[in-house]
Coordinates of C-alpha atoms and ligand atoms in Angstrom, one line a residue:
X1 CA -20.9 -44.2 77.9
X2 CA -18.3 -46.1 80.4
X3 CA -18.9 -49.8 79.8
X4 CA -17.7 -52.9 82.1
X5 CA -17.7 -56.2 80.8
X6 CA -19.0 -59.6 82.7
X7 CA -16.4 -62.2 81.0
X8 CA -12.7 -61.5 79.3
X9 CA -13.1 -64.8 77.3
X10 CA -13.8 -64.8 73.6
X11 CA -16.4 -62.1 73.7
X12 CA -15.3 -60.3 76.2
X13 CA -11.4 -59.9 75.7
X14 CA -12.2 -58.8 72.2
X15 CA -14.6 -56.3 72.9
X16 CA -12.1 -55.3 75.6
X17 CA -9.4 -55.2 73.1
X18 CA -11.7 -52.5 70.5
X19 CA -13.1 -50.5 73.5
X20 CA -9.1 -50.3 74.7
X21 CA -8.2 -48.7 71.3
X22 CA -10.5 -46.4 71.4
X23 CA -14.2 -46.0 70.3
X24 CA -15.9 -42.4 70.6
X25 CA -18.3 -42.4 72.9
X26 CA -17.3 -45.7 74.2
X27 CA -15.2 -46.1 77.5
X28 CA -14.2 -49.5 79.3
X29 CA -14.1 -48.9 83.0
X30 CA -13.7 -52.7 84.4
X31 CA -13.8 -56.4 83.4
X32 CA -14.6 -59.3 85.5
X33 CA -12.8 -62.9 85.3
X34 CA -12.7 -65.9 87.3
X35 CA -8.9 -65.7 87.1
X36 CA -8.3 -62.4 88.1
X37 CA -4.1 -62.6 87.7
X38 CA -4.7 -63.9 84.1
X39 CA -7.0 -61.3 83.3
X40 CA -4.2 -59.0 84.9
X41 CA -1.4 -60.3 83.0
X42 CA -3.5 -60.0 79.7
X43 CA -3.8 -56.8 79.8
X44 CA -0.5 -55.9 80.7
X45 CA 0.7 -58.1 77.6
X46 CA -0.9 -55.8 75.4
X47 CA -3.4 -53.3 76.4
X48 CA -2.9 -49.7 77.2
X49 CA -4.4 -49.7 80.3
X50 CA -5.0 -52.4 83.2
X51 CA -8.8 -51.9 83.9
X52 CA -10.4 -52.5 87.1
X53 CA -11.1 -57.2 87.3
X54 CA -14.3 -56.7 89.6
X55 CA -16.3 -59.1 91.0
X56 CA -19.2 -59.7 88.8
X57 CA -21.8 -57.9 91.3
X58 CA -20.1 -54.9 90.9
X59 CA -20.2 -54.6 87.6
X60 CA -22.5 -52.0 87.2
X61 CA -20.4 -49.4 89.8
X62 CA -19.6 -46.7 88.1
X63 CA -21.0 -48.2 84.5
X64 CA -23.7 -47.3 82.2
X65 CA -23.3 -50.2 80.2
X66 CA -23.0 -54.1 81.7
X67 CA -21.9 -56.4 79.1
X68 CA -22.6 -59.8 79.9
X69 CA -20.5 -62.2 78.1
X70 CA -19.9 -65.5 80.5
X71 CA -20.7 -68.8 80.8
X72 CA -24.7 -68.3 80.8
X73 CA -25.5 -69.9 84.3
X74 CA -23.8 -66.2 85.9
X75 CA -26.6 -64.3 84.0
X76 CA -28.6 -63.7 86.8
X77 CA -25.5 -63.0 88.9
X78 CA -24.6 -59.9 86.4
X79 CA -28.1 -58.5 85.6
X80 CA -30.0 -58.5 88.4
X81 CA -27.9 -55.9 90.5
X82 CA -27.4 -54.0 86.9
X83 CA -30.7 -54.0 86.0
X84 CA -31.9 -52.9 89.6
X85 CA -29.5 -50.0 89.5
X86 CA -31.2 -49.1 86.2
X87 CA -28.6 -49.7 83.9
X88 CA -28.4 -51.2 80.2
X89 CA -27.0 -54.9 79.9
X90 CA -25.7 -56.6 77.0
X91 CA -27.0 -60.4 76.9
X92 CA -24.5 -62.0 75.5
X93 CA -25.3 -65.6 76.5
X94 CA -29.2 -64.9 75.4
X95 CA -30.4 -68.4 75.8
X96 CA -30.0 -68.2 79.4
X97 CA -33.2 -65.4 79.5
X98 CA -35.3 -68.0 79.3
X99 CA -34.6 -69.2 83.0
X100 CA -34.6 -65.7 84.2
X101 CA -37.9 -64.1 83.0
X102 CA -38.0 -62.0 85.6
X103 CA -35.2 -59.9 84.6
X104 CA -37.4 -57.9 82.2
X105 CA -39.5 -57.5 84.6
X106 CA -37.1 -55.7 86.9
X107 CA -35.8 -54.2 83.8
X108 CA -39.9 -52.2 83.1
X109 CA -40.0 -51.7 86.9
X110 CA -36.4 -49.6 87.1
X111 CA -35.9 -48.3 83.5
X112 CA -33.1 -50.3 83.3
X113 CA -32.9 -52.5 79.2
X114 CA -31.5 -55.9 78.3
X115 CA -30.4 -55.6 75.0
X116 CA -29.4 -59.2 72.8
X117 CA -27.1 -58.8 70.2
X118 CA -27.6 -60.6 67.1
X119 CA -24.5 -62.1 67.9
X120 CA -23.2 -64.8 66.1
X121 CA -26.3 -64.3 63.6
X122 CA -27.7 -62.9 60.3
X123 CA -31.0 -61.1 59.5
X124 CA -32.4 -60.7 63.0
X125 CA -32.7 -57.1 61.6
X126 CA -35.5 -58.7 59.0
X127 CA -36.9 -61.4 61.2
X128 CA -38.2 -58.3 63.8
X129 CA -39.6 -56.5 60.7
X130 CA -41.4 -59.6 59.0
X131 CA -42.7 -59.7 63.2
X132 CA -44.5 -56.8 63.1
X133 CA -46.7 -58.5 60.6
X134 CA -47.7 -61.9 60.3
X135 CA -45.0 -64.8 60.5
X136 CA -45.9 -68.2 59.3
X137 CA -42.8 -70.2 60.5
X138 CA -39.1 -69.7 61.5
X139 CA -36.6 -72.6 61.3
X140 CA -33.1 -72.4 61.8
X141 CA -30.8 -75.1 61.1
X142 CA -27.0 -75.3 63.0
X143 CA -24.4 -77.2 61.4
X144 CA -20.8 -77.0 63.6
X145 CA -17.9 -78.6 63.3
X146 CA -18.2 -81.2 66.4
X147 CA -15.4 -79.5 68.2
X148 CA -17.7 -77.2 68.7
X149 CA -20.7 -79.1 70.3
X150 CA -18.1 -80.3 73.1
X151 CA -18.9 -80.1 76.2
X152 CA -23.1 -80.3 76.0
X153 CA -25.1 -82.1 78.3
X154 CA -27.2 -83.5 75.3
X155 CA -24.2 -84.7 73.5
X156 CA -23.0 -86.7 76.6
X157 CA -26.7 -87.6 76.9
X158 CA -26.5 -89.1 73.5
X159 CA -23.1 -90.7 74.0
X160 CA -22.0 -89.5 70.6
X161 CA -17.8 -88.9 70.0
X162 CA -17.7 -86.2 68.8
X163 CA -13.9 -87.0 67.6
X164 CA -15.0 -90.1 65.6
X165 CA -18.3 -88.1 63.7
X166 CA -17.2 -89.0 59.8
X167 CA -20.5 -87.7 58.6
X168 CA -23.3 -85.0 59.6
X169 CA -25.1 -86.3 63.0
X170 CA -28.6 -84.8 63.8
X171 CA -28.3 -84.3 67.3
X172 CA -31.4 -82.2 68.3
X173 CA -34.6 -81.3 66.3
X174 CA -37.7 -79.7 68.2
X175 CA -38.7 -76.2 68.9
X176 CA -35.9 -74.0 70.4
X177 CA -36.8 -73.1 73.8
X178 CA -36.3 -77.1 74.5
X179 CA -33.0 -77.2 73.2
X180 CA -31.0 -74.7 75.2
X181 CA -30.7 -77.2 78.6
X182 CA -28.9 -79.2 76.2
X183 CA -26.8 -76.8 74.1
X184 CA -26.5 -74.2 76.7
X185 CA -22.9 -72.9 75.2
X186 CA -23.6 -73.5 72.2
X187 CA -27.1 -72.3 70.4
X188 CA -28.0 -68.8 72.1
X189 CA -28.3 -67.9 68.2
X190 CA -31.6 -70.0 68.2
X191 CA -32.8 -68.5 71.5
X192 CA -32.4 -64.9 70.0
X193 CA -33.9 -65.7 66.7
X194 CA -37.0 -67.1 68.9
X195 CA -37.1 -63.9 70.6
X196 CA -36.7 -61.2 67.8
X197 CA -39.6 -63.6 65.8
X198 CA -42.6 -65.8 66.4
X199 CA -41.1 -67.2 69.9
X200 CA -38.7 -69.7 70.9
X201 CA -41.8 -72.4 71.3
X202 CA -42.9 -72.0 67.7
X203 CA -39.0 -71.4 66.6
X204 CA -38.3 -75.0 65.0
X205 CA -34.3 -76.0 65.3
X206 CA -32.2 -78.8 63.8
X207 CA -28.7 -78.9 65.4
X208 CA -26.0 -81.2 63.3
X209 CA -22.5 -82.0 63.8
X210 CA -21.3 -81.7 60.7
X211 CA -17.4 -82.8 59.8
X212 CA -17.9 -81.9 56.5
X213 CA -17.9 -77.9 57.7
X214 CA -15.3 -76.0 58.9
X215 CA -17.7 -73.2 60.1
X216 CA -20.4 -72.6 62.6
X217 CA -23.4 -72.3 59.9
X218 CA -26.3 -70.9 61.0
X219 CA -29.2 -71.1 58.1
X220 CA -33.0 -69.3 58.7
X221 CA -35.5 -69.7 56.9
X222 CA -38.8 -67.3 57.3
X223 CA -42.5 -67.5 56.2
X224 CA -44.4 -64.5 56.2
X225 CA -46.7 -62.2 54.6
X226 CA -44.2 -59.1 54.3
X227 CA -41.3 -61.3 53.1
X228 CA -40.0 -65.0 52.6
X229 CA -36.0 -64.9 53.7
X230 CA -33.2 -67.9 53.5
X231 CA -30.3 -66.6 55.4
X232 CA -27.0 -68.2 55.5
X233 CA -24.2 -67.5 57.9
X234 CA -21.0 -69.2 58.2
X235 CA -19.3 -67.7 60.9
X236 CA -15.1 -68.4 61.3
X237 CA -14.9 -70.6 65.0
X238 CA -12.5 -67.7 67.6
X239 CA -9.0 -69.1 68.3
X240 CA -9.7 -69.0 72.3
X241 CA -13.4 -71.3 72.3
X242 CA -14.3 -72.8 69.2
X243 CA -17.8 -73.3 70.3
X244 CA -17.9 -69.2 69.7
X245 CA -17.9 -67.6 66.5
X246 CA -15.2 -64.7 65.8
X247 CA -18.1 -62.3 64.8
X248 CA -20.3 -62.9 67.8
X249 CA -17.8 -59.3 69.6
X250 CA -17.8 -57.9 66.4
X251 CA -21.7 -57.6 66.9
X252 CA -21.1 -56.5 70.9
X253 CA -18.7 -53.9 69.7
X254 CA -21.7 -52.6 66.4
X255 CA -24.4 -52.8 69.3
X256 CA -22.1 -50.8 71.7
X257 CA -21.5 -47.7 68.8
X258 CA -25.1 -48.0 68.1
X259 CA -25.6 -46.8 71.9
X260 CA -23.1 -43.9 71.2
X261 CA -24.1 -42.7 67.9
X262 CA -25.6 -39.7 66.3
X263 CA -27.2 -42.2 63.3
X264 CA -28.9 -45.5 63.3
X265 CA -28.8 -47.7 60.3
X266 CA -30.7 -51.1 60.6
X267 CA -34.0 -52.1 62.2
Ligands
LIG301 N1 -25.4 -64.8 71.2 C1 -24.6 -65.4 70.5 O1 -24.6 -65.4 69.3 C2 -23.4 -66.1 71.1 C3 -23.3 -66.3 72.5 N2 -22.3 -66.9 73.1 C4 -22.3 -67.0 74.5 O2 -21.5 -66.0 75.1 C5 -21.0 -66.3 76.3 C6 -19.5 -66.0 76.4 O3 -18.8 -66.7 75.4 P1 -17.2 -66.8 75.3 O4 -16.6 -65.5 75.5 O5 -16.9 -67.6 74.1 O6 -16.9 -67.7 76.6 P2 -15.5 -68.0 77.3 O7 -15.6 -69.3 77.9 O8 -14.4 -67.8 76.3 O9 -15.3 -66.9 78.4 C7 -16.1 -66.9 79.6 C8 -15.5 -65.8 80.5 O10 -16.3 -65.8 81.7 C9 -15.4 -65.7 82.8 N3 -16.0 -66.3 84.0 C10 -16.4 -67.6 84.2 N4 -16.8 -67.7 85.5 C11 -16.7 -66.5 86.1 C12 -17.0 -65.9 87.4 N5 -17.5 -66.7 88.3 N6 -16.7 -64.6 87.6 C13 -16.2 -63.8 86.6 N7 -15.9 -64.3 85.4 C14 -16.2 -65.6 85.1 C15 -14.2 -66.5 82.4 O11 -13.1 -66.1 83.2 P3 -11.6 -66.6 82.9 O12 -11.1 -65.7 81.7 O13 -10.8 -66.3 84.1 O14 -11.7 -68.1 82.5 C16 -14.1 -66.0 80.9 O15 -13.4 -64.8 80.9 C17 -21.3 -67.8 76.5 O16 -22.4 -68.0 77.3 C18 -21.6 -68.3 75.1 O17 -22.4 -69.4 75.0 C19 -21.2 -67.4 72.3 C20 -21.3 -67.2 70.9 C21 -22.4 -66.7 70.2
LIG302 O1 -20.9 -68.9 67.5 C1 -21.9 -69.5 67.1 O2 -22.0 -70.1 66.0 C2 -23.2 -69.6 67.9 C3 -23.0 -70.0 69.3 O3 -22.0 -70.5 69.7 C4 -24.2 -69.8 70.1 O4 -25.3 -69.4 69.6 O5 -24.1 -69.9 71.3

């Protein structure tokens, strides 16, 4: 399967760097960046090859696989054309498919699929089992370092420095679909457990900035008349964007082999 990626940040350089080394099955045919030379001199620094920087349009030229890993506002920008050429694409930034439900819609009408990693979370694997029967409630409680809430429209709402927070801060609770405008960098975890479960309306969140961690720590919590389930993960912030946890390519790369493999294993 030839893959392009939409982003050569966090997600998206690391996935390049794996796919780059070599993954049966797997091949990366371009990238896209804002900063084309950077992305350039990147991958001369290092890689094997210098893939293709393309214009985020384009992507899906020569692709079977569109990974979209940018800032989530270019969503549309990289699936529509994708998914109207039929192709598979990677929603990285999941909490921006709420703005654009009429990707799956173009997605039934050309055969193309939008598939949501679990990303930087645990036990969405469970959550869409326990879904298939009857779900009483889903909760999901974020506690981040606050380096790693800058930059969110609800956190300048709130006026809160972040650089002063001594103890946790509650800075969003409510149902998950309403917290995404606010957090759109930052909580595409709570989007996608919405969507694997019950809904991102009934999908109750609690978002803290918490000095006291040094880890983006996602915890679930499930009612249900399969299973009950308390899920912890505290995921290691990436050296390039703290706001992004190091495992969140890790599960882009795991969806990618899944794609290529002879044998499944997981929901
Ligand atoms: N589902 C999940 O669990 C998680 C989702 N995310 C989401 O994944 C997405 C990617 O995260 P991350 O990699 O950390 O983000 P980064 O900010 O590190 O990288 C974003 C990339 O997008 C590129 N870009 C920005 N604008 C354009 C443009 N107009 N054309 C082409 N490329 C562009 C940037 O280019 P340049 O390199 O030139 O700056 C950069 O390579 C974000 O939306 C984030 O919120 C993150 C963590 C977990
Ligand atoms: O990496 C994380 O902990 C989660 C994250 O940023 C997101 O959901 O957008």
């Amino acid at each position: 399967m030839k893959v392009a990626l939409g982003g050569f940040g966090a997600v998206g350089r690391a996935v390049a760097e794996a796919l780059d080394r070599g993954i049966d099955g797997l091949e990366l045919v371009a990238v896209s960046a804002s900063d084309r030379a950077r992305a350039e001199a990147r991958m001369s620094g290092g890689f094997r090859k210098v893939y293709p920087v393309k214009p985020l349009e384009e992507l899906q030229d020569g692709a079977d696989v569109v990974v979209e890993c940018c800032p989530g506002h270019l969503l549309e920008t990289i699936a529509r054309p994708a998914l109207e050429a039929g192709r598979i694409v990677v929603v990285v930034s999941a909490g921006a498919l709420l703005a654009n439900p009429h990707l799956e819609e173009i997605a039934a009408r050309t055969g193309g699929r939008i598939l949501v990693p679990s990303g930087a979370l645990a036990g969405l694997d469970a959550v869409r089992a326990a879904a298939e029967g009857t779900v009483e409630s889903v909760t999901i409680s974020t506690r981040k370092p606050p380096a790693g809430l800058k930059g969110a429209p609800a956190i300048e709402a709130m006026g809160l420095d972040l650089d002063a927070v001594t103890e946790p801060v509650l800075c969003y609770a409510g149902p998950a679909e309403d917290a995404i405008a606010g957090f759109p960098a930052n909580l595409n975890v709570a989007v996608a457990l919405g969507l694997a479960g019950i809904g991102t309306a009934r999908t109750m969140l609690e978002v803290w900035a918490d000095p006291t961690v040094e880890r983006n720590t996602h915890t679930i919590r499930l009612v249900s008349d399969s299973a009950t389930m308390t899920m912890t993960i505290e995921g290691i912030p990436s050296d390039d964007n703290p706001r992004t946890g190091r495992i969140t390519p890790l599960s882009v790369i795991a969806l990618l082999k899944r794609l290529a493999a002879p044998m499944v294993i997981g929901t």
